[in-house]
XYZ file of N, CA and C in Angstrom:
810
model
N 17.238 -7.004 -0.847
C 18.236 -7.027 0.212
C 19.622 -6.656 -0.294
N 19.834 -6.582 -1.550
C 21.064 -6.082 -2.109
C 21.546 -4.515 -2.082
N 20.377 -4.011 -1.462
C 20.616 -2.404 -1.318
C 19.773 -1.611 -2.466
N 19.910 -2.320 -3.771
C 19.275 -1.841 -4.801
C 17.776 -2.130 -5.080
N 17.000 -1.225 -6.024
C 16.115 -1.617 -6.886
C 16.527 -1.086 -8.181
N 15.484 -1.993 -9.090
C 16.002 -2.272 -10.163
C 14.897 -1.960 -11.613
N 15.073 -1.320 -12.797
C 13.778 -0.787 -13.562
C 14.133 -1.742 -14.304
N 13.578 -2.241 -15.249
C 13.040 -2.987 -16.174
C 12.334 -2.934 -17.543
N 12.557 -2.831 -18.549
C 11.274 -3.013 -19.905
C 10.339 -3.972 -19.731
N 9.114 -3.875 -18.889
C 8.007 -5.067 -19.254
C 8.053 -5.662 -20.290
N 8.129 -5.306 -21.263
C 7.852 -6.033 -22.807
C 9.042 -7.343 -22.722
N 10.484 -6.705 -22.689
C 11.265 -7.377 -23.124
C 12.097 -7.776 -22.034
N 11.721 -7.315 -21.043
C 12.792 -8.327 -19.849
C 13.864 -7.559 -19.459
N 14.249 -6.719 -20.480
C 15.682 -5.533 -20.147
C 15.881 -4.862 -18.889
N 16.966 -5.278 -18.254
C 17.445 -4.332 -17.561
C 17.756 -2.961 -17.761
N 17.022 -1.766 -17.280
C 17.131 -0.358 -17.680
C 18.054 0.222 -16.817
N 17.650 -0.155 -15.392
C 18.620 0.814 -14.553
C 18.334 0.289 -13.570
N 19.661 0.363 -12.751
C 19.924 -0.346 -11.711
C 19.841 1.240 -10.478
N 18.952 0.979 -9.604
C 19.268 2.324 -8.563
C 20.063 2.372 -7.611
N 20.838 2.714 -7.581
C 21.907 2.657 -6.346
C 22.557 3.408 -5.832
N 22.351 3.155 -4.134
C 22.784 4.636 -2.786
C 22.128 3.875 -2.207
N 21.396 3.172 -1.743
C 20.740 2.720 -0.436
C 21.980 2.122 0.334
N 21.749 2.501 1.833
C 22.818 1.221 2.494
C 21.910 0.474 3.148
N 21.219 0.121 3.136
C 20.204 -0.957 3.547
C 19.399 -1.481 2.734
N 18.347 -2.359 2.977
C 17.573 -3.355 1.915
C 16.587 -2.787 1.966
N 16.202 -2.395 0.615
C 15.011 -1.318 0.194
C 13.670 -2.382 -0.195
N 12.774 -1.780 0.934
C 11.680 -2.279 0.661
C 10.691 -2.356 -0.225
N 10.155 -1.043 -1.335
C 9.278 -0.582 -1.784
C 10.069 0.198 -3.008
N 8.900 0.283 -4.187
C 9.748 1.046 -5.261
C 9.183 1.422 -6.438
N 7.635 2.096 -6.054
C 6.957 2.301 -6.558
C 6.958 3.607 -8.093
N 6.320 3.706 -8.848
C 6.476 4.564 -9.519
C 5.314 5.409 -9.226
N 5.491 6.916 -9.583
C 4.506 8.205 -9.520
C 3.577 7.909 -10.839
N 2.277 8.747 -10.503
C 1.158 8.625 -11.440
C 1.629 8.660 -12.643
N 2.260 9.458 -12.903
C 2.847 10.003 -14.715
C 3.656 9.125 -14.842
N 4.417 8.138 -13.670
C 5.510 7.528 -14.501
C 6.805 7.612 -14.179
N 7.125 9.281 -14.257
C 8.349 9.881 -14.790
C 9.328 9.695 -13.107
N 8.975 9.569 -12.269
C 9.629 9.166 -10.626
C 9.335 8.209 -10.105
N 10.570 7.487 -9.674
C 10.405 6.376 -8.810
C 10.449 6.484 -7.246
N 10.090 6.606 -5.959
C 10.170 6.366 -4.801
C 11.040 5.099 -4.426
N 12.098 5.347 -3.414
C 12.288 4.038 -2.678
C 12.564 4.062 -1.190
N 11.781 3.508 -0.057
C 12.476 3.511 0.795
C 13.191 1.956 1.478
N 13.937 1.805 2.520
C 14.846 1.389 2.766
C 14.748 1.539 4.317
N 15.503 0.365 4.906
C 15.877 0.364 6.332
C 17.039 1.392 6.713
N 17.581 2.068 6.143
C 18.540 3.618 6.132
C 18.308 4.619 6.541
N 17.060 4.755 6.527
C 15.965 5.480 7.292
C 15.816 7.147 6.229
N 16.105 6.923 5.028
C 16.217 7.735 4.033
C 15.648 7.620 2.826
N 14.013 7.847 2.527
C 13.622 8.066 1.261
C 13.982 8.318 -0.090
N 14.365 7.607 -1.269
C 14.826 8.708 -2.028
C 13.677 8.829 -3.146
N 13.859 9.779 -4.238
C 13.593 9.828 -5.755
C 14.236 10.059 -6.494
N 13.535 9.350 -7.553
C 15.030 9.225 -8.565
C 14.121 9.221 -10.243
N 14.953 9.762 -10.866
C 14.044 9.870 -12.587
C 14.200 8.625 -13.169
N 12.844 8.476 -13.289
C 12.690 6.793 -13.841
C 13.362 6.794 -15.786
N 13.537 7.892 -16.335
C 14.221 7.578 -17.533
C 15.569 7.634 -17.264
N 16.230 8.052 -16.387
C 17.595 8.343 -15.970
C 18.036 7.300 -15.075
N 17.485 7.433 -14.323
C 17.886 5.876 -12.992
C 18.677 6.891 -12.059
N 18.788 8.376 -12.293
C 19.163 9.437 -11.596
C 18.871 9.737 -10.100
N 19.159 9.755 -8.960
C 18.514 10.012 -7.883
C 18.613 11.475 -8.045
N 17.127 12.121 -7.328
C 17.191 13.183 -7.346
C 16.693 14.150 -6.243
N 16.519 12.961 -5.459
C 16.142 13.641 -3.999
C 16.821 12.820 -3.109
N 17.159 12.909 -1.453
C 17.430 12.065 -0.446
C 16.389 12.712 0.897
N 15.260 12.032 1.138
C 14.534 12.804 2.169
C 14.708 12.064 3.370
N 15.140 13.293 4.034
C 16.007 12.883 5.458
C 15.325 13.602 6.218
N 14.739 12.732 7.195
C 13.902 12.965 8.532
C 13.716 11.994 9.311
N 13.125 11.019 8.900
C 12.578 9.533 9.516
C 13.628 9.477 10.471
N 13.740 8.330 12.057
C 14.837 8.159 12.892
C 14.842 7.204 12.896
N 13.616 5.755 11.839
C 14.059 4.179 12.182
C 13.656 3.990 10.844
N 13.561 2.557 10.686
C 13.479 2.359 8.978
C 12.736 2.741 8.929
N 12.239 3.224 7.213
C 11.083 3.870 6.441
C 10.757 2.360 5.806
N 8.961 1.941 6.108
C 9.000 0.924 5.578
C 7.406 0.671 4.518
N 7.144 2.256 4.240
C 5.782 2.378 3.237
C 5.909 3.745 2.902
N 5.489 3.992 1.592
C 5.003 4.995 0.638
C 3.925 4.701 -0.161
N 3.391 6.065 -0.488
C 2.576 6.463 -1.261
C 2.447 7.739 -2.299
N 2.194 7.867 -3.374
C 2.218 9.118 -3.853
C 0.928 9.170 -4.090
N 0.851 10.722 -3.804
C -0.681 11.486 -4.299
C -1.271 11.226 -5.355
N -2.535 11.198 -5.879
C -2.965 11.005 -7.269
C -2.199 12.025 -8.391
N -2.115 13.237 -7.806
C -1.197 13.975 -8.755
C -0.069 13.990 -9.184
N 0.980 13.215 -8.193
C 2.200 12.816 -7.822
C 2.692 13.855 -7.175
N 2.545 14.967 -6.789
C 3.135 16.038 -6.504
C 3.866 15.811 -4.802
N 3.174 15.112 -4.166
C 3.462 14.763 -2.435
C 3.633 12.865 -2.484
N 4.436 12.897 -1.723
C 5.135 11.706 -1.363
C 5.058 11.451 -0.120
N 3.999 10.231 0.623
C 4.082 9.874 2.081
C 5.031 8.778 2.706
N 5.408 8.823 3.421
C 6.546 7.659 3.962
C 5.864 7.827 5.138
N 6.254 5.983 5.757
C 5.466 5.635 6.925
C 6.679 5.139 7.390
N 6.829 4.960 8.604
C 8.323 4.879 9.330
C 7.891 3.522 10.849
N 8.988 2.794 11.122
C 9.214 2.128 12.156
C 8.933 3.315 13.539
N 9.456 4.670 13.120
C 9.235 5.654 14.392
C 7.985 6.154 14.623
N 7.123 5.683 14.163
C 5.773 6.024 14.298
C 4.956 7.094 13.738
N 5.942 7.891 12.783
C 5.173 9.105 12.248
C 5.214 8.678 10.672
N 4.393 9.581 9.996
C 4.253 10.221 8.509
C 5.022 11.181 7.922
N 5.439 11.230 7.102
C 5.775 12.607 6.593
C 5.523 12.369 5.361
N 4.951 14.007 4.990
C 4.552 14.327 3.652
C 5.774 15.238 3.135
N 6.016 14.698 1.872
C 7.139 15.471 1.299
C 7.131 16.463 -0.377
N 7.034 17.431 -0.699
C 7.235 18.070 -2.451
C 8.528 16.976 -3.347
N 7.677 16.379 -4.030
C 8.192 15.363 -5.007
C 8.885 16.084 -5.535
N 9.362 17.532 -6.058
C 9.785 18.447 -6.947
C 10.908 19.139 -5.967
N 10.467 19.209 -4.961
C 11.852 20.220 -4.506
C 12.438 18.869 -3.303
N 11.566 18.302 -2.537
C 12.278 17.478 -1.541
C 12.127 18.258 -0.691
N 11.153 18.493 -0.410
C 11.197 19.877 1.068
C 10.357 18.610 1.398
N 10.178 18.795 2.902
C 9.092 18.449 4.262
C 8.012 19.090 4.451
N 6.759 18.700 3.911
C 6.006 19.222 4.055
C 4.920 19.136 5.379
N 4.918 18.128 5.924
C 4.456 17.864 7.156
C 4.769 16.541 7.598
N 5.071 16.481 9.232
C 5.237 15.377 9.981
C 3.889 14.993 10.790
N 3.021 13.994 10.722
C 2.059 13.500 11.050
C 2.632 12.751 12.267
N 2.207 13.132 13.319
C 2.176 12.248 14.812
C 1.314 12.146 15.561
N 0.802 11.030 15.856
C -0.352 10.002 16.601
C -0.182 9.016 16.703
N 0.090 8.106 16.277
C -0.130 6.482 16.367
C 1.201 6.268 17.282
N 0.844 5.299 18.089
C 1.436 4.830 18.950
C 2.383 3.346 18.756
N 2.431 3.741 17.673
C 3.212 2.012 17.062
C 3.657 2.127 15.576
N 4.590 1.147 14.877
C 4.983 1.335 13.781
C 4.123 1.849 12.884
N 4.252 2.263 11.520
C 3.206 3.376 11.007
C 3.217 1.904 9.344
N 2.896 1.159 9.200
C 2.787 0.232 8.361
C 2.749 0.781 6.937
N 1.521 1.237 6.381
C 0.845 1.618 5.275
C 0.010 2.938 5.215
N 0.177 3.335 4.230
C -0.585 4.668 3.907
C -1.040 5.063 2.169
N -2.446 5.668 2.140
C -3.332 5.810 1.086
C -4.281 7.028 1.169
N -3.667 7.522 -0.403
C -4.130 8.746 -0.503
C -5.764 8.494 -0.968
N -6.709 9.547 -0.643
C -7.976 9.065 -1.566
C -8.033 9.497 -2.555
N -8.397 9.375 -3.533
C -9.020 9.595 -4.885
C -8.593 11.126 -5.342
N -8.910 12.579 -4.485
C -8.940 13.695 -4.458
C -7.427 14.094 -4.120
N -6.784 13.198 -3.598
C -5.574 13.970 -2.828
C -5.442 14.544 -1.736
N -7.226 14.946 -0.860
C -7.264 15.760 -0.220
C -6.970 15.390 1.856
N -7.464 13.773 1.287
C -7.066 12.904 2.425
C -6.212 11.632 2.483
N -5.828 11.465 3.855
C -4.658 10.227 3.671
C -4.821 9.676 5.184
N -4.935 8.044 4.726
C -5.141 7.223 5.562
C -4.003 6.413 5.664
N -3.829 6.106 7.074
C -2.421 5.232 7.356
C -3.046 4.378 8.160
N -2.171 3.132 7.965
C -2.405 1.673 9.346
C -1.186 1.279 9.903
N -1.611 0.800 11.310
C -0.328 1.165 11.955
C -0.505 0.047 12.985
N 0.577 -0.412 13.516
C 0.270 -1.298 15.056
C -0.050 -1.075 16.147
N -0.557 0.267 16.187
C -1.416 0.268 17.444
C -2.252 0.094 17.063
N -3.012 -0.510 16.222
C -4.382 -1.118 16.059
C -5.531 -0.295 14.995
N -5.094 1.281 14.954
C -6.069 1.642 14.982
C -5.555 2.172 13.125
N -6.651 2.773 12.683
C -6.255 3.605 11.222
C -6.607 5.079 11.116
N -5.610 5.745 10.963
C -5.835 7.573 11.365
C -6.092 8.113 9.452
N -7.103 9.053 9.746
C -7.334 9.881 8.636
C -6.799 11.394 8.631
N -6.023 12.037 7.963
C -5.354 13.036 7.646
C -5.623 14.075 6.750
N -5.918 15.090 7.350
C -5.980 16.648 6.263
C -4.370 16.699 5.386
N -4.615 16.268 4.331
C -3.010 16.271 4.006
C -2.702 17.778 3.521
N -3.594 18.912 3.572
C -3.428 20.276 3.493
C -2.564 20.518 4.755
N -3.118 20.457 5.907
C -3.136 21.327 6.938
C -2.362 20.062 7.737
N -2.119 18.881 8.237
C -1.746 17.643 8.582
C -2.215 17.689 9.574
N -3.135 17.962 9.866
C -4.124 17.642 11.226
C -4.700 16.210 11.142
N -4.984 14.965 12.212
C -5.692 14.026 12.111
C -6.833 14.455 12.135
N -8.229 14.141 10.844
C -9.582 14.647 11.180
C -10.372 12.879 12.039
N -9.584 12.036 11.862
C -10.305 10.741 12.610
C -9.661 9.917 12.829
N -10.106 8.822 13.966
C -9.491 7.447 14.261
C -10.295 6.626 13.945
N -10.063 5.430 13.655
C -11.167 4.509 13.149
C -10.462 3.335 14.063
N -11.334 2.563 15.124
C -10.678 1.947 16.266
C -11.645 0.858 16.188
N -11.314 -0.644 16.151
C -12.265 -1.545 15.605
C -11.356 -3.272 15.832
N -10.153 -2.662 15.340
C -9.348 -4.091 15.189
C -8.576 -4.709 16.121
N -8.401 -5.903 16.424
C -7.742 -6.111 17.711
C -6.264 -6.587 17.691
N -6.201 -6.159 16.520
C -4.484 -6.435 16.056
C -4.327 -5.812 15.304
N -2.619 -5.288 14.794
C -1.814 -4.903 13.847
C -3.139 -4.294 12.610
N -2.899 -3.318 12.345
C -3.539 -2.908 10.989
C -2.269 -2.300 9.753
N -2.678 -3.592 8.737
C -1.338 -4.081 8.064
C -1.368 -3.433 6.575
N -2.455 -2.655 6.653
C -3.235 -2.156 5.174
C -4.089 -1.509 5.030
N -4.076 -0.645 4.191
C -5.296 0.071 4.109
C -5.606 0.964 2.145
N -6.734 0.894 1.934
C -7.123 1.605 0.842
C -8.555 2.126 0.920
N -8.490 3.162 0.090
C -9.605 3.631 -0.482
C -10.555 3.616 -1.430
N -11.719 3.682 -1.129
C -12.332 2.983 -2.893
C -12.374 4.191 -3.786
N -12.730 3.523 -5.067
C -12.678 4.414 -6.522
C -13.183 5.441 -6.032
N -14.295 5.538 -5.529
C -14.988 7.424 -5.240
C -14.885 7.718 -3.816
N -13.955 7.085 -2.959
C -13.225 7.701 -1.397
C -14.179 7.635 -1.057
N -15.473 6.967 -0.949
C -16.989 6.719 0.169
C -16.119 5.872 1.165
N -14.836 4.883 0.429
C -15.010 3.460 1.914
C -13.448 3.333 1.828
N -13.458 3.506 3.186
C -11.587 2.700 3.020
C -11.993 0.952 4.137
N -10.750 0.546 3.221
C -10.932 -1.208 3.637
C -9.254 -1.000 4.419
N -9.684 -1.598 5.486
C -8.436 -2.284 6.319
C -7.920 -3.756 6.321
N -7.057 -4.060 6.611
C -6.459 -5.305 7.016
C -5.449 -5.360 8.118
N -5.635 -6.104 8.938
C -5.475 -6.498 10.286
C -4.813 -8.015 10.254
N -3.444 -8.142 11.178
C -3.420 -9.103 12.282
C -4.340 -9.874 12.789
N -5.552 -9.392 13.361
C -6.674 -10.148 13.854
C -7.116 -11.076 12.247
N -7.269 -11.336 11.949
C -7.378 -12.264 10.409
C -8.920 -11.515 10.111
N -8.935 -10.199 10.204
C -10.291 -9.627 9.581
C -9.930 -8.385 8.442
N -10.480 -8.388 7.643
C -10.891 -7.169 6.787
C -11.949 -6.236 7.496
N -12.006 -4.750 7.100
C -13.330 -3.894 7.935
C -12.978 -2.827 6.356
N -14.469 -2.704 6.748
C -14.782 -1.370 5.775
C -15.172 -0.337 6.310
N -14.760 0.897 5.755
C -15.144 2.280 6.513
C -16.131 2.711 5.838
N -16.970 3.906 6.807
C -17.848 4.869 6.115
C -16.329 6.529 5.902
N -15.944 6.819 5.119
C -14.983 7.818 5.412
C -15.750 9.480 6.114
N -17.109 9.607 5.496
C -17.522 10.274 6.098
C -17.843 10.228 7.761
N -18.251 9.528 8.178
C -18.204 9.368 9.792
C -17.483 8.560 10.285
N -16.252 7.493 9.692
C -15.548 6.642 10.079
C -16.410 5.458 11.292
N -17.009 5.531 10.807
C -18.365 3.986 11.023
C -17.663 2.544 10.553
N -17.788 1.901 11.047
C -17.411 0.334 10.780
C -18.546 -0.365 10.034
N -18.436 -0.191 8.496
C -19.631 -0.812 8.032
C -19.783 -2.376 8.135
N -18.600 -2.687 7.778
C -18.910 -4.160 7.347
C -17.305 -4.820 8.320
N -17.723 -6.217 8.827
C -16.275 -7.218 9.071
C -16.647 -8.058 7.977
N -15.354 -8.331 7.261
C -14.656 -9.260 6.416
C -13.956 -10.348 7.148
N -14.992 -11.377 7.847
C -14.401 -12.743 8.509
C -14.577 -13.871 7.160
N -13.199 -14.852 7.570
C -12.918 -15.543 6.570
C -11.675 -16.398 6.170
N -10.770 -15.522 6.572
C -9.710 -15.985 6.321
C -8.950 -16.470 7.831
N -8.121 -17.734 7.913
C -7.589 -18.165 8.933
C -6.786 -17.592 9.425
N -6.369 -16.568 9.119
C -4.728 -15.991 9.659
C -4.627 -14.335 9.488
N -3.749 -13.730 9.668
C -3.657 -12.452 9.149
C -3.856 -12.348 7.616
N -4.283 -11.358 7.744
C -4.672 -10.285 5.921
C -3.801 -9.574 6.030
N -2.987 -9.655 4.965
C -2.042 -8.513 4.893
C -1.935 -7.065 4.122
N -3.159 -7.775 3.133
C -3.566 -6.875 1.767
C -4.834 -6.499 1.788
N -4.750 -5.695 1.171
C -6.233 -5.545 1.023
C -6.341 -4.375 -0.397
N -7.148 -4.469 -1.516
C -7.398 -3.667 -2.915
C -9.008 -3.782 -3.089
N -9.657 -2.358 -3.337
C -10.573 -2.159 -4.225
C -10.613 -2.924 -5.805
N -11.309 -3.119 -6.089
C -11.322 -2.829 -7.889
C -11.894 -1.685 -7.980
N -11.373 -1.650 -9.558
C -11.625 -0.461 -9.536
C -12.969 -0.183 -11.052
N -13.453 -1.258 -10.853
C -14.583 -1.275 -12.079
C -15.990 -1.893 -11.520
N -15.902 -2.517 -9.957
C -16.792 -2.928 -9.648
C -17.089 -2.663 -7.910
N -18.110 -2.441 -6.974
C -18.086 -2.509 -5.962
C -17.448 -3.859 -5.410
N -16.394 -4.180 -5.120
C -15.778 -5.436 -4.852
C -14.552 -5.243 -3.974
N -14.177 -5.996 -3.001
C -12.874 -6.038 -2.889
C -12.087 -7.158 -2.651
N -10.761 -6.887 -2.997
C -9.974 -8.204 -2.708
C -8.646 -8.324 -1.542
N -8.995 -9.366 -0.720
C -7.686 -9.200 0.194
C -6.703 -10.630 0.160
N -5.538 -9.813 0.694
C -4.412 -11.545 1.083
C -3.951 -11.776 2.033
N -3.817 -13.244 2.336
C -3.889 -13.482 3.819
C -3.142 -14.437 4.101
N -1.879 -14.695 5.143
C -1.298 -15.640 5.798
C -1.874 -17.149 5.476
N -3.210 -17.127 5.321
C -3.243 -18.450 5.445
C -2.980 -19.197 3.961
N -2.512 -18.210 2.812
C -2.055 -18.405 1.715
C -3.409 -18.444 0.809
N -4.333 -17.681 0.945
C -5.175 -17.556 -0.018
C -5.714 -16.220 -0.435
N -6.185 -15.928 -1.278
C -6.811 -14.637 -1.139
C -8.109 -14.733 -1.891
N -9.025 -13.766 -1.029
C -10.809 -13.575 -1.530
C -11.010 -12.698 -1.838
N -12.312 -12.440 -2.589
C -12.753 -11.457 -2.956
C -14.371 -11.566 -2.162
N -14.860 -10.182 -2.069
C -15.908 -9.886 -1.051
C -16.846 -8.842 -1.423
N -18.120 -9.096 -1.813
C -18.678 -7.299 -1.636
C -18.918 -6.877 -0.855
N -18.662 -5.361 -1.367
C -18.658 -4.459 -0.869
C -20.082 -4.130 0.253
N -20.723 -4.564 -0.747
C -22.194 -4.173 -0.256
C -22.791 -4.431 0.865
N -22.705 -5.619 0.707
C -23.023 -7.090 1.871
C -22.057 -7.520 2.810
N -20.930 -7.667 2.198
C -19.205 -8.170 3.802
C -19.393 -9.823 2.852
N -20.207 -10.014 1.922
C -20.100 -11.428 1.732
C -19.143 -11.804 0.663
N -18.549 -12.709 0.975
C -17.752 -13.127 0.400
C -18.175 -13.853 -0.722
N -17.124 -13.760 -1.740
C -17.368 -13.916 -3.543
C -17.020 -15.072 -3.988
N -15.562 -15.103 -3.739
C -15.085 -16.297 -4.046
C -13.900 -16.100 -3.377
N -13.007 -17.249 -2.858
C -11.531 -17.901 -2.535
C -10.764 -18.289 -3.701
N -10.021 -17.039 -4.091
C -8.471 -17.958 -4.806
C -7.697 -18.590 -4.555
N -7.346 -19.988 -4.436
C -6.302 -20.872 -3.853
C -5.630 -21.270 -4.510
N -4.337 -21.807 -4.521
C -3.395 -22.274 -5.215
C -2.032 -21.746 -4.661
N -1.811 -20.499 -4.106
C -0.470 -20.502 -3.542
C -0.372 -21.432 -2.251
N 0.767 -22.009 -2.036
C 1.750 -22.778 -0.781
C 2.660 -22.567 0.632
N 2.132 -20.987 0.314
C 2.165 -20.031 1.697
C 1.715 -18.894 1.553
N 2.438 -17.944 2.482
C 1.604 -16.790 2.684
C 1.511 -16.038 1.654
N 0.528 -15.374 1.443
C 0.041 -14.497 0.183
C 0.174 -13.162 0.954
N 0.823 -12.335 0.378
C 1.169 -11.189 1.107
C 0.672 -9.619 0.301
N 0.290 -9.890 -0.838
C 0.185 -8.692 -1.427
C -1.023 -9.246 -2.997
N -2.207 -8.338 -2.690
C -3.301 -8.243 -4.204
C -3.454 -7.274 -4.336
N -3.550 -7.269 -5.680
C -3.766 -5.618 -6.530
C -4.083 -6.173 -7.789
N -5.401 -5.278 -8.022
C -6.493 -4.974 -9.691
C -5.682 -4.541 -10.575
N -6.308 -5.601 -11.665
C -5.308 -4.247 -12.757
C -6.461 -3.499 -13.294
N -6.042 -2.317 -13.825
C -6.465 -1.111 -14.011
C -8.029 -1.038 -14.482
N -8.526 -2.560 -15.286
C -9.655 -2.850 -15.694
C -10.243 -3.396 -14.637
N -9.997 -3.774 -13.834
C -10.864 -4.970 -12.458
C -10.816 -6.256 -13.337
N -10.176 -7.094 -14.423
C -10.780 -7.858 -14.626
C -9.835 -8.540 -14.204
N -8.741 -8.356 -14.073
C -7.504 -9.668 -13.659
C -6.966 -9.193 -12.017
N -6.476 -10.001 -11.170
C -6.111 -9.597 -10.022
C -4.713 -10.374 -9.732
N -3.669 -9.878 -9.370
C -2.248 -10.317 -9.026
C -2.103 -10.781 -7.760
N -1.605 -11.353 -6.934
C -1.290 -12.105 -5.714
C 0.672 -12.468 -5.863
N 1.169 -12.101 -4.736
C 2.608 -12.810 -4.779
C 2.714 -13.163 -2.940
N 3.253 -14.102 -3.392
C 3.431 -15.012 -1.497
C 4.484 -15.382 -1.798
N 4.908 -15.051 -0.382
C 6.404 -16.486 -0.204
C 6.737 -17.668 -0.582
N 5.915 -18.125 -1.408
C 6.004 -19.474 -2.268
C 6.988 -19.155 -3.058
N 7.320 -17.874 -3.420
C 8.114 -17.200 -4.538
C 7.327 -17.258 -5.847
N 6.186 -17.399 -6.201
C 5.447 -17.261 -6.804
C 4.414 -15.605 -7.058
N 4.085 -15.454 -8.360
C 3.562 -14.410 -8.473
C 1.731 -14.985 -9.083
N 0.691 -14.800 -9.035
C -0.171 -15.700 -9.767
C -1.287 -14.476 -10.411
N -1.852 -14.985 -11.535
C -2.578 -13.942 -12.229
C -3.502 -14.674 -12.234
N -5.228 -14.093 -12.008
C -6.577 -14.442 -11.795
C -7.834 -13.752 -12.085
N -8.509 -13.872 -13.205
C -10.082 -13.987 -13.547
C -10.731 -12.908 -12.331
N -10.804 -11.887 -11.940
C -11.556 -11.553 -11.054
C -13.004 -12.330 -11.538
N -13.482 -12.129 -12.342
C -14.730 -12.888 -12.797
C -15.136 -14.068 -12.242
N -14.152 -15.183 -12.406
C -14.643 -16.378 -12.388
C -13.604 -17.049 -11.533
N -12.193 -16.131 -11.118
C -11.556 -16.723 -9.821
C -10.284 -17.639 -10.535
N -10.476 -17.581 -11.589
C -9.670 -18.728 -12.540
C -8.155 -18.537 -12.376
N -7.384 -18.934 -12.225
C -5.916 -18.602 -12.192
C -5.194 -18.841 -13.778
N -4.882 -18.223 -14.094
C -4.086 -17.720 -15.518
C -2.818 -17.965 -15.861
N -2.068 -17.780 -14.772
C -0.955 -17.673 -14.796
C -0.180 -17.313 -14.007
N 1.061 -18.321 -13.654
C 1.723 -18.145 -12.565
C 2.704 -17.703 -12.945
C-alpha cells in the first residue's frame, strides 16, 4: 500500500531495490522465468517492468481503464498478461512494451490468469463465473468452461497442460479436461471460498487455499482429498509448490507465512 515494491537478497535479508512510480498500492510483483524482469501492477491502472538487477523501470504499459489486479508471464518470459477490474486481458512484448492483444469476453472483473506449459494457451478467471481459454497467438477465445456458481478466483495449469484447476467463491475447486473443457472432477471440502489453487509439480496432486483458513491437498485422479493443513487463524489466501513438490507455502491474513511437508502435511515453519 505504500506505492512501492521492494527486491530483496533471500540469503541475507538485504534490501536491493526499492521500485518506485506507482501512484497507487501495487498488488503483485512477480519475477520473469530467467529472473532478469520484474512485473508490477497497481490500482493506477498501469503495468510496469523494470530490470530486476537495476531496480530500473523499463516499461509503463498503458491501456487498462480500472485497476490492473493480476499478471502472468509466459514460460519464455517474452509476453506479459495483465488482468484488469475492466474486464479485459492484455497481452503485452516484455522487450519492447508494445500491445500485443486485448482479450474481451468476460463479463466481470478479470481476477487471474495462466499460461500453459507451451506458451501457446492462456487461461483467465474472472467474476462472471466462468474461466475463458485463449489462443495467445491469434487472441481469439478457443473455450468457456461454465460450472461454478460463484466468483472464479484462480486458476492453473498442470505440469503437461492436460488439466487446469479452478477456484471459486462457491467454496469448490474443479478440474478441467483442457482438451474438451469437460468438468472432470469437484473439489468439495472446504467451508468457504478457495482462493488458490497450485499443481505440484512432481506429482499428480493438487493444492488449494481457502477462507476458511486451511488449505488441502487432493488428487488429481480421484477429486479425493489427501490431507488438510491447519494451523493458520484466518484466511489462507495464497499456496504454491516449490519447485520439487516436496514443500508447499501458504500465507493468510493471520500475517503469517507457513512452510509444509507436502508428504506428510507437517508444518515446518512459520
Amino acid at each position: 500500500s505504500d506505492k512501492t515494491a521492494r527486491v530483496w537478497n533471500a540469503a541475507t535479508g538485504e534490501l536491493l531495490h526499492t521500485l518506485s512510480g506507482h501512484q497507487d498500492a501495487v498488488f503483485a510483483a512477480p519475477f520473469s522465468p530467467d529472473g532478469n524482469k520484474i512485473a508490477t501492477v497497481s490500482a493506477d491502472l498501469t503495468p510496469r517492468l523494470w530490470d530486476s538487477r537495476t531496480g530500473r523501470c523499463t516499461n509503463e504499459l498503458a491501456g487498462h481503464t480500472v485497476a490492473v489486479f493480476g499478471l502472468a508471464f509466459s514460460p519464455n518470459g517474452r509476453i506479459l498478461a495483465t488482468t484488469s477490474y475492466d474486464e479485459t486481458i492484455r497481452l503485452w512484448n516484455t522487450e519492447t512494451g508494445a500491445s500485443l492483444h486485448v482479450l474481451e469476453g468476460h463479463s466481470d472483473i478479470v481476477y487471474g490468469a495462466a499460461f500453459s506449459p507451451d506458451g501457446k494457451l492462456l487461461a483467465t478467471a474472472s467474476g462472471d463465473s466462468t474461466t475463458r481459454l485463449w489462443n495467445v497467438g491469434s487472441g481469439a477465445c478457443v473455450r468457456v468452461l461454465n460450472g461454478h456458481t460463484g466468483i472464479v478466483s484462480a486458476v492453473a495449469f498442470s505440469p503437461d497442460g492436460a488439466l487446469i484447476a479452478t477456484a471459486s467463491f462457491d467454496g469448490t475447486a474443479r478440474l478441467w479436461e483442457v482438451a474438451t473443457g469437460n468438468c472432470l472432477r469437484i473439489l468439495n471440502g472446504h467451508a468457504d471460498t478457495v482462493w488458490s489453487v497450485a499443481f505440484s509439480p512432481a506429482e499428480r496432486v493438487v493444492a488449494t487455499a481457502s477462507e476458511d483458513a486451511t488449505a488441502r491437498i487432493w488428487d488429481a485422479a480421484s477429486g479425493a482429498a489427501i490431507r488438510t493443513l491447519e494451523g493458520h487463524t484466518d484466511s489462507a489466501f495464497v499456496v504454491s509448490y516449490s519447485p520439487d513438490g516436496k514443500l508447499i507455502a501458504t500465507a493468510s491474513s493471520d500475517t503469517t507465512v507457513r512452510i509444509w511437508e507436502s508428504a506428510t502435511g507437517k508444518c515446518t515453519r512459520t
